[in-house]
């Protein structure tokens, strides 16, 4: 079972991927969601790049578009975990899962 | 004597207290307190614990009416009521304010919060304030609820009008209590009406002192700074003192504007939230006519910040 299946089973996300230096890696986004992923990728890269110019310490961004909820979690300075979730997803649980599985996202 | 119970819930200003007052034969028990948070822009008093009223349906049937507080910060009362006072209720009446930006967001929120409760009971969605905002209409509600997997009764009511609220009661107990004389009941409850001009001595419509959006935001739990932007995304007013936060909020609003076309196939970009373990949470909420940037305590959940921002923007438009 992949980490994406594991997270989906716990209702933490629908699809996910890791952006490594802006490049999509380890993605579970299906092809019909490539436009969604493109928006998430562009916005999250911009946010974390722009935030870094102003202040350190922000490692999580969330965006709600219609019924879609994107979250981006900074795993390290080069990697961002992108999650497409249901609006009612408990982000506290997502955060806790990422914290205890950080190593798996980095590998 | 058959005793029935019904629980009214819904967002702040959806009409819970008013609906119970419309139906009750007794002076209702309410636990109102002065509003000290974002709801201050809409009304002066809010329910902090619960409302209670009683309606004698016939000589052999009585209905107990309970209302939850609307504000999320009193939601410990929701659990308390569900597990104790109204654990044996006939049904849940979810009052939905039709003037809300997205009434279906409220429905999703309350259905999720009361999921275990409504699994075994009747749910009625009672749409209020449709005299101020006619859309979404009945058909739209039915279609949308169907797509959400909610097959339930939808009624459009005016919480101020007892005969209108009585339709909810008919829906709940009408089939089980066939001896109720609805006409007589309606006449008896007419004195409870708070419709304009119905009872001239009512003073519920006393003017509300205008409170600025920033003041209302600063009265809201966990909010430490606010920035109000106009349709051109220029800052109208702000009390965000930290310059870095100010710049970040502005760039977040700009990012949303830049992405709007690209993300249009998914819908409107509602909000963007930025969090960090040691940082204040920064969030922007964007509408066509205005935008709101908020700095808030990192302990405040994103859901709560969104609900508060939604209330602030909602009432800022009026």
Coordinates of C-alpha atoms in Angstrom, one line a residue:
Chain A
X1 CA 0.0 0.0 0.0
X2 CA 1.4 3.4 -1.0
X3 CA 1.4 6.4 1.4
X4 CA -1.3 8.0 -0.8
X5 CA -3.6 5.0 -0.4
X6 CA -2.9 5.1 3.3
X7 CA -3.8 8.8 3.6
X8 CA -6.8 8.4 1.3
X9 CA -8.0 5.5 3.5
X10 CA -7.7 7.7 6.6
X11 CA -9.7 10.4 4.6
X12 CA -6.7 12.8 4.8
X13 CA -6.6 13.5 1.1
X14 CA -8.0 12.5 -2.3
X15 CA -4.8 12.9 -4.3
X16 CA -1.3 13.9 -3.4
X17 CA 2.1 14.5 -4.8
X18 CA 5.6 15.8 -3.8
X19 CA 7.1 18.8 -5.6
X20 CA 10.9 18.4 -5.6
X21 CA 12.5 21.7 -6.6
X22 CA 9.2 22.5 -8.4
X23 CA 9.1 19.2 -10.3
X24 CA 6.2 16.8 -9.7
X25 CA 7.3 13.6 -8.1
X26 CA 5.5 10.6 -6.6
X27 CA 2.1 11.8 -7.7
X28 CA -1.3 10.1 -7.3
X29 CA -3.2 12.8 -9.2
X30 CA -5.0 11.1 -12.1
X31 CA -4.7 12.6 -15.6
X32 CA -8.1 14.3 -15.4
X33 CA -6.8 16.3 -12.5
X34 CA -3.7 17.6 -14.2
X35 CA -5.2 21.1 -14.5
X36 CA -6.0 21.1 -10.7
X37 CA -2.4 20.0 -10.0
X38 CA -1.0 22.8 -12.3
X39 CA -2.9 25.4 -10.3
X40 CA -1.8 24.0 -7.0
X41 CA 1.8 23.7 -8.1
X42 CA 2.0 27.2 -9.4
X43 CA 0.3 28.8 -6.4
X44 CA 2.2 26.8 -3.8
X45 CA 5.6 27.4 -5.4
X46 CA 4.8 31.1 -5.5
X47 CA 3.6 31.2 -1.9
X48 CA 6.5 29.5 -0.3
X49 CA 9.0 31.4 -2.5
X50 CA 7.4 34.7 -1.7
X51 CA 6.9 34.0 2.0
X52 CA 10.6 33.1 2.3
X53 CA 11.5 36.6 1.1
X54 CA 9.6 38.2 3.9
X55 CA 9.7 35.9 6.9
X56 CA 10.8 32.4 8.0
X57 CA 8.6 29.8 9.7
X58 CA 5.6 29.4 7.5
X59 CA 5.4 25.8 6.3
X60 CA 1.8 25.3 5.5
X61 CA -0.6 26.9 3.0
X62 CA -4.3 26.1 2.2
X63 CA -6.4 27.3 -0.7
X64 CA -10.1 26.8 -1.2
X65 CA -11.4 27.0 -4.8
X66 CA -15.0 26.1 -5.2
X67 CA -15.4 22.7 -3.6
X68 CA -11.8 21.9 -3.9
X69 CA -9.3 22.3 -1.1
X70 CA -5.6 22.4 -1.7
X71 CA -3.0 22.2 1.0
X72 CA 0.8 22.5 0.7
X73 CA 3.2 21.4 3.4
X74 CA 6.8 22.3 3.3
X75 CA 8.7 19.1 4.0
X76 CA 12.1 20.7 3.7
X77 CA 13.6 23.6 1.8
X78 CA 13.2 21.8 -1.6
X79 CA 10.2 19.7 -1.2
X80 CA 6.5 20.5 -0.9
X81 CA 3.8 18.0 -0.3
X82 CA 0.6 18.9 -2.2
X83 CA -2.7 17.5 -1.1
X84 CA -6.1 17.8 -2.7
X85 CA -8.6 17.2 0.0
X86 CA -12.3 17.4 0.7
X87 CA -13.3 20.7 2.3
X88 CA -14.2 19.1 5.6
X89 CA -10.8 17.3 6.0
X90 CA -9.3 17.8 9.4
X91 CA -6.0 19.6 8.6
X92 CA -4.8 18.9 12.1
X93 CA -4.9 15.2 11.4
X94 CA -3.1 15.7 8.0
X95 CA -0.4 17.7 9.8
X96 CA 0.0 15.0 12.5
X97 CA 0.3 12.3 9.8
X98 CA 2.9 14.2 7.9
X99 CA 4.9 14.9 11.0
X100 CA 5.1 11.2 11.9
X101 CA 5.8 10.1 8.3
X102 CA 8.1 12.9 7.2
X103 CA 10.9 10.4 6.3
X104 CA 8.6 8.5 3.9
X105 CA 7.9 11.6 1.9
X106 CA 11.6 12.4 1.7
X107 CA 12.6 9.0 0.4
Chain B
X1 CA -49.9 12.9 27.1
X2 CA -47.4 12.5 24.2
X3 CA -44.3 14.6 24.6
X4 CA -42.3 15.4 21.5
X5 CA -39.0 17.2 21.3
X6 CA -37.4 19.1 18.4
X7 CA -34.0 20.7 18.2
X8 CA -33.5 23.9 16.1
X9 CA -30.0 24.7 15.0
X10 CA -28.3 26.8 12.3
X11 CA -25.9 29.7 11.9
X12 CA -26.0 33.0 13.8
X13 CA -29.0 35.1 12.7
X14 CA -30.7 32.2 11.0
X15 CA -33.8 32.7 13.2
X16 CA -33.6 29.9 15.8
X17 CA -34.6 32.1 18.8
X18 CA -37.3 33.8 16.7
X19 CA -38.8 30.6 15.4
X20 CA -39.0 29.2 18.9
X21 CA -40.6 32.4 20.2
X22 CA -43.1 32.2 17.3
X23 CA -44.2 28.7 18.4
X24 CA -44.1 28.8 22.1
X25 CA -47.1 29.0 24.4
X26 CA -44.9 30.0 27.3
X27 CA -42.5 32.9 27.7
X28 CA -39.4 31.3 26.2
X29 CA -36.3 30.6 28.2
X30 CA -33.4 32.2 26.4
X31 CA -29.8 32.8 27.4
X32 CA -29.0 35.9 25.4
X33 CA -25.9 38.0 26.0
X34 CA -24.5 41.0 24.3
X35 CA -22.7 40.2 21.2
X36 CA -18.9 40.6 21.5
X37 CA -17.6 39.1 18.3
X38 CA -18.1 39.2 14.5
X39 CA -21.9 38.9 14.9
X40 CA -21.9 42.4 16.4
X41 CA -22.4 43.8 12.9
X42 CA -25.7 42.0 12.5
X43 CA -27.4 42.0 15.9
X44 CA -26.9 43.1 19.5
X45 CA -27.9 39.9 21.4
X46 CA -27.0 36.3 20.7
X47 CA -27.9 33.0 22.3
X48 CA -25.0 31.6 24.4
X49 CA -26.5 28.5 25.9
X50 CA -29.9 27.5 24.6
X51 CA -33.5 28.5 23.9
X52 CA -36.4 26.6 25.2
X53 CA -40.2 26.9 24.6
X54 CA -43.3 24.7 24.8
X55 CA -46.2 24.3 22.4
X56 CA -49.3 22.5 23.4
X57 CA -50.4 20.8 20.2
X58 CA -53.6 19.3 21.6
X59 CA -55.0 18.1 24.9
X60 CA -52.9 15.0 24.5
X61 CA -49.7 16.2 22.7
X62 CA -47.1 18.7 23.6
X63 CA -44.0 19.8 21.7
X64 CA -40.8 20.9 23.5
X65 CA -38.7 23.3 21.5
X66 CA -35.0 23.5 22.0
X67 CA -32.6 25.8 20.2
X68 CA -28.8 25.6 20.1
X69 CA -26.5 28.7 20.2
X70 CA -25.4 29.5 16.7
X71 CA -21.9 30.5 17.3
X72 CA -19.3 27.8 16.8
X73 CA -17.5 28.8 20.1
X74 CA -20.6 27.6 22.1
X75 CA -20.6 24.3 20.3
X76 CA -19.8 22.4 23.5
X77 CA -23.5 23.1 24.2
X78 CA -24.5 21.2 21.0
X79 CA -22.9 18.0 22.2
X80 CA -24.4 18.5 25.7
X81 CA -27.8 19.0 24.3
X82 CA -27.6 16.1 21.8
X83 CA -26.3 13.6 24.4
X84 CA -28.7 14.7 27.2
X85 CA -31.6 17.1 26.8
X86 CA -32.7 16.2 23.3
X87 CA -31.3 12.7 22.9
X88 CA -34.9 11.5 22.4
X89 CA -35.9 14.3 20.0
X90 CA -38.1 13.6 17.0
X91 CA -36.0 15.6 14.7
X92 CA -33.5 18.3 13.9
X93 CA -34.6 21.5 12.2
X94 CA -31.7 23.1 10.4
X95 CA -32.4 26.8 9.8
X96 CA -30.5 28.1 6.8
X97 CA -30.1 31.8 6.2
X98 CA -30.7 32.4 2.5
X99 CA -28.7 35.6 2.5
X100 CA -25.5 33.8 3.4
X101 CA -22.8 33.8 0.7
X102 CA -23.1 30.1 0.4
X103 CA -25.9 28.5 2.3
X104 CA -24.8 25.1 1.3
X105 CA -21.5 25.5 3.1
X106 CA -23.6 26.0 6.3
X107 CA -25.6 22.9 5.5
X108 CA -22.5 20.9 5.0
X109 CA -21.0 22.2 8.2
X110 CA -24.1 21.5 10.4
X111 CA -24.8 18.2 8.8
X112 CA -21.3 17.1 9.6
X113 CA -21.5 18.4 13.2
X114 CA -24.9 16.7 13.8
X115 CA -24.2 13.6 11.6
X116 CA -24.6 11.1 14.4
X117 CA -27.7 12.8 15.7
X118 CA -29.6 12.9 12.4
X119 CA -28.8 9.4 11.3
X120 CA -31.6 8.2 13.6
X121 CA -33.9 11.2 13.2
X122 CA -35.8 13.3 10.8
X123 CA -33.9 16.3 9.4
X124 CA -35.8 19.3 8.1
X125 CA -34.1 22.1 6.3
X126 CA -36.0 25.4 7.0
X127 CA -34.8 28.2 4.8
X128 CA -35.2 31.7 6.3
X129 CA -34.6 35.3 5.1
X130 CA -35.8 34.4 1.6
X131 CA -37.8 37.6 1.7
X132 CA -34.4 39.4 1.6
X133 CA -32.8 37.0 -0.8
X134 CA -35.0 34.8 -3.0
X135 CA -32.2 32.8 -4.5
X136 CA -31.3 30.0 -4.2
X137 CA -34.9 28.8 -4.7
X138 CA -36.6 25.6 -3.7
X139 CA -35.6 23.7 -6.9
X140 CA -32.0 24.7 -6.5
X141 CA -32.0 23.5 -2.9
X142 CA -33.5 20.2 -3.8
X143 CA -31.0 19.6 -6.7
X144 CA -28.0 20.6 -4.6
X145 CA -29.1 18.5 -1.6
X146 CA -29.6 15.6 -3.9
X147 CA -26.1 15.9 -5.2
X148 CA -24.9 16.1 -1.6
X149 CA -26.7 12.8 -1.0
X150 CA -29.2 14.5 1.4
X151 CA -32.7 13.4 0.7
X152 CA -34.7 15.6 3.1
X153 CA -37.6 18.0 3.4
X154 CA -37.0 21.6 2.5
X155 CA -39.4 24.3 3.7
X156 CA -39.1 28.0 3.1
X157 CA -40.3 29.8 6.3
X158 CA -40.4 33.2 7.9
X159 CA -39.2 32.6 11.5
X160 CA -41.2 35.7 12.6
X161 CA -44.5 34.3 11.4
X162 CA -46.0 31.6 13.6
X163 CA -48.2 30.2 10.9
X164 CA -45.2 29.8 8.7
X165 CA -43.1 28.0 11.4
X166 CA -46.0 25.8 12.2
X167 CA -45.5 24.1 8.8
X168 CA -42.3 22.7 10.3
X169 CA -44.2 21.2 13.2
X170 CA -46.9 19.8 10.8
X171 CA -44.1 18.1 8.9
X172 CA -42.6 16.6 12.0
X173 CA -45.6 15.4 14.0
X174 CA -48.6 15.9 11.6
X175 CA -48.8 12.3 10.6
X176 CA -48.5 10.9 14.1
X177 CA -50.9 13.4 15.8
X178 CA -54.0 13.5 13.6
X179 CA -56.2 15.2 16.2
X180 CA -54.4 18.5 16.2
X181 CA -56.6 21.4 15.2
X182 CA -54.0 23.3 13.1
X183 CA -56.4 26.2 12.4
X184 CA -57.0 26.9 16.0
X185 CA -53.4 26.5 16.8
X186 CA -52.5 29.0 14.2
X187 CA -55.0 31.5 15.6
X188 CA -53.7 31.0 19.1
X189 CA -50.1 31.6 18.1
X190 CA -50.9 34.7 16.0
X191 CA -50.0 36.9 19.0
X192 CA -46.5 35.6 18.9
X193 CA -45.9 37.1 15.5
X194 CA -43.0 39.5 15.2
X195 CA -43.7 40.4 11.6
X196 CA -43.3 44.1 10.8
X197 CA -46.5 45.9 12.1
X198 CA -47.8 42.7 13.6
X199 CA -47.3 43.9 17.2
X200 CA -46.5 47.5 17.4
X201 CA -45.0 47.3 20.9
X202 CA -42.2 45.0 19.7
X203 CA -38.9 46.7 19.9
X204 CA -36.7 44.0 18.4
X205 CA -35.9 46.2 15.4
X206 CA -34.2 48.9 17.3
X207 CA -31.4 50.3 15.1
X208 CA -28.0 48.7 15.5
X209 CA -25.1 50.9 16.1
X210 CA -22.8 50.8 13.1
X211 CA -19.6 49.0 13.9
X212 CA -16.6 49.0 11.5
X213 CA -15.4 45.8 9.9
X214 CA -12.0 46.2 11.6
X215 CA -13.6 46.8 15.0
X216 CA -15.8 43.8 14.6
X217 CA -12.8 41.7 13.5
X218 CA -10.9 42.8 16.6
X219 CA -13.8 41.8 18.8
X220 CA -13.6 38.3 17.3
X221 CA -11.9 35.6 19.3
X222 CA -8.3 35.0 18.3
X223 CA -8.1 37.7 15.6
X224 CA -5.1 40.0 16.1
X225 CA -5.2 42.2 13.0
X226 CA -7.4 42.8 10.0
X227 CA -7.1 44.4 6.6
X228 CA -10.1 45.4 4.5
X229 CA -9.6 45.7 0.7
X230 CA -11.9 47.0 -2.0
X231 CA -12.9 45.6 -5.4
X232 CA -9.7 47.0 -6.9
X233 CA -7.8 45.1 -4.1
X234 CA -6.5 48.3 -2.7
X235 CA -6.4 48.6 1.1
X236 CA -9.5 50.5 2.5
X237 CA -8.5 50.1 6.1
X238 CA -6.1 48.1 8.1
X239 CA -4.9 47.7 11.7
X240 CA -2.2 45.1 11.0
X241 CA 0.8 46.6 12.7
X242 CA 3.5 44.1 11.7
X243 CA 4.8 45.3 8.3
X244 CA 5.9 41.8 7.2
X245 CA 2.4 40.5 7.8
X246 CA 0.9 43.5 6.0
X247 CA 3.1 42.8 2.9
X248 CA 2.3 39.1 3.0
X249 CA -1.4 39.6 3.2
X250 CA -1.2 42.0 0.2
X251 CA 0.8 39.5 -1.8
X252 CA -1.6 36.7 -0.9
X253 CA -4.5 38.8 -2.2
X254 CA -2.5 39.6 -5.4
X255 CA -1.8 35.9 -5.9
X256 CA -5.5 35.1 -5.7
X257 CA -6.2 37.8 -8.3
X258 CA -3.5 36.4 -10.5
X259 CA -4.8 32.8 -10.3
X260 CA -8.4 33.6 -10.7
X261 CA -8.6 33.0 -14.4
X262 CA -6.5 29.9 -14.3
X263 CA -8.4 28.3 -11.5
X264 CA -11.8 29.4 -12.9
X265 CA -12.7 25.8 -14.1
X266 CA -12.8 24.8 -10.4
X267 CA -14.8 27.7 -9.2
X268 CA -14.1 30.9 -7.3
X269 CA -11.0 31.2 -5.1
X270 CA -12.5 31.7 -1.7
X271 CA -9.5 31.9 0.6
X272 CA -5.9 31.4 1.1
X273 CA -4.4 30.5 4.5
X274 CA -0.8 30.5 5.6
X275 CA 0.3 28.7 8.8
X276 CA 3.5 28.0 10.7
X277 CA 4.2 26.4 14.0
X278 CA 5.5 29.6 15.7
X279 CA 3.7 32.1 13.5
X280 CA 0.4 33.9 13.5
X281 CA -1.9 32.4 10.9
X282 CA -2.4 34.7 7.9
X283 CA -5.5 34.4 5.8
X284 CA -7.2 36.2 3.0
X285 CA -10.9 35.8 2.0
X286 CA -11.8 37.1 -1.4
X287 CA -15.1 38.3 -2.8
X288 CA -15.8 40.3 -6.0
X289 CA -16.6 43.5 -4.1
X290 CA -14.2 43.2 -1.2
X291 CA -11.5 41.1 0.4
X292 CA -10.5 40.6 4.0
X293 CA -7.0 39.8 5.3
X294 CA -6.7 38.4 8.9
X295 CA -3.9 37.8 11.3
X296 CA -5.0 35.2 13.9
X297 CA -3.7 33.2 16.8
X298 CA -2.0 30.0 15.5
X299 CA -4.1 27.9 17.9
X300 CA -7.3 28.9 16.2
X301 CA -8.3 26.2 13.7
X302 CA -8.6 27.1 10.1
X303 CA -12.3 26.1 10.1
X304 CA -13.0 28.6 12.8
X305 CA -11.1 31.4 11.1
X306 CA -13.0 30.7 7.9
X307 CA -16.4 30.8 9.7
X308 CA -15.5 34.1 11.4
X309 CA -14.3 35.6 8.2
X310 CA -17.4 34.5 6.4
X311 CA -19.5 36.2 9.1
X312 CA -17.5 39.4 8.9
X313 CA -17.7 39.7 5.1
X314 CA -21.3 38.7 5.0
X315 CA -22.4 41.5 7.2
X316 CA -20.0 44.0 5.7
X317 CA -21.9 43.7 2.5
X318 CA -25.2 44.8 4.1

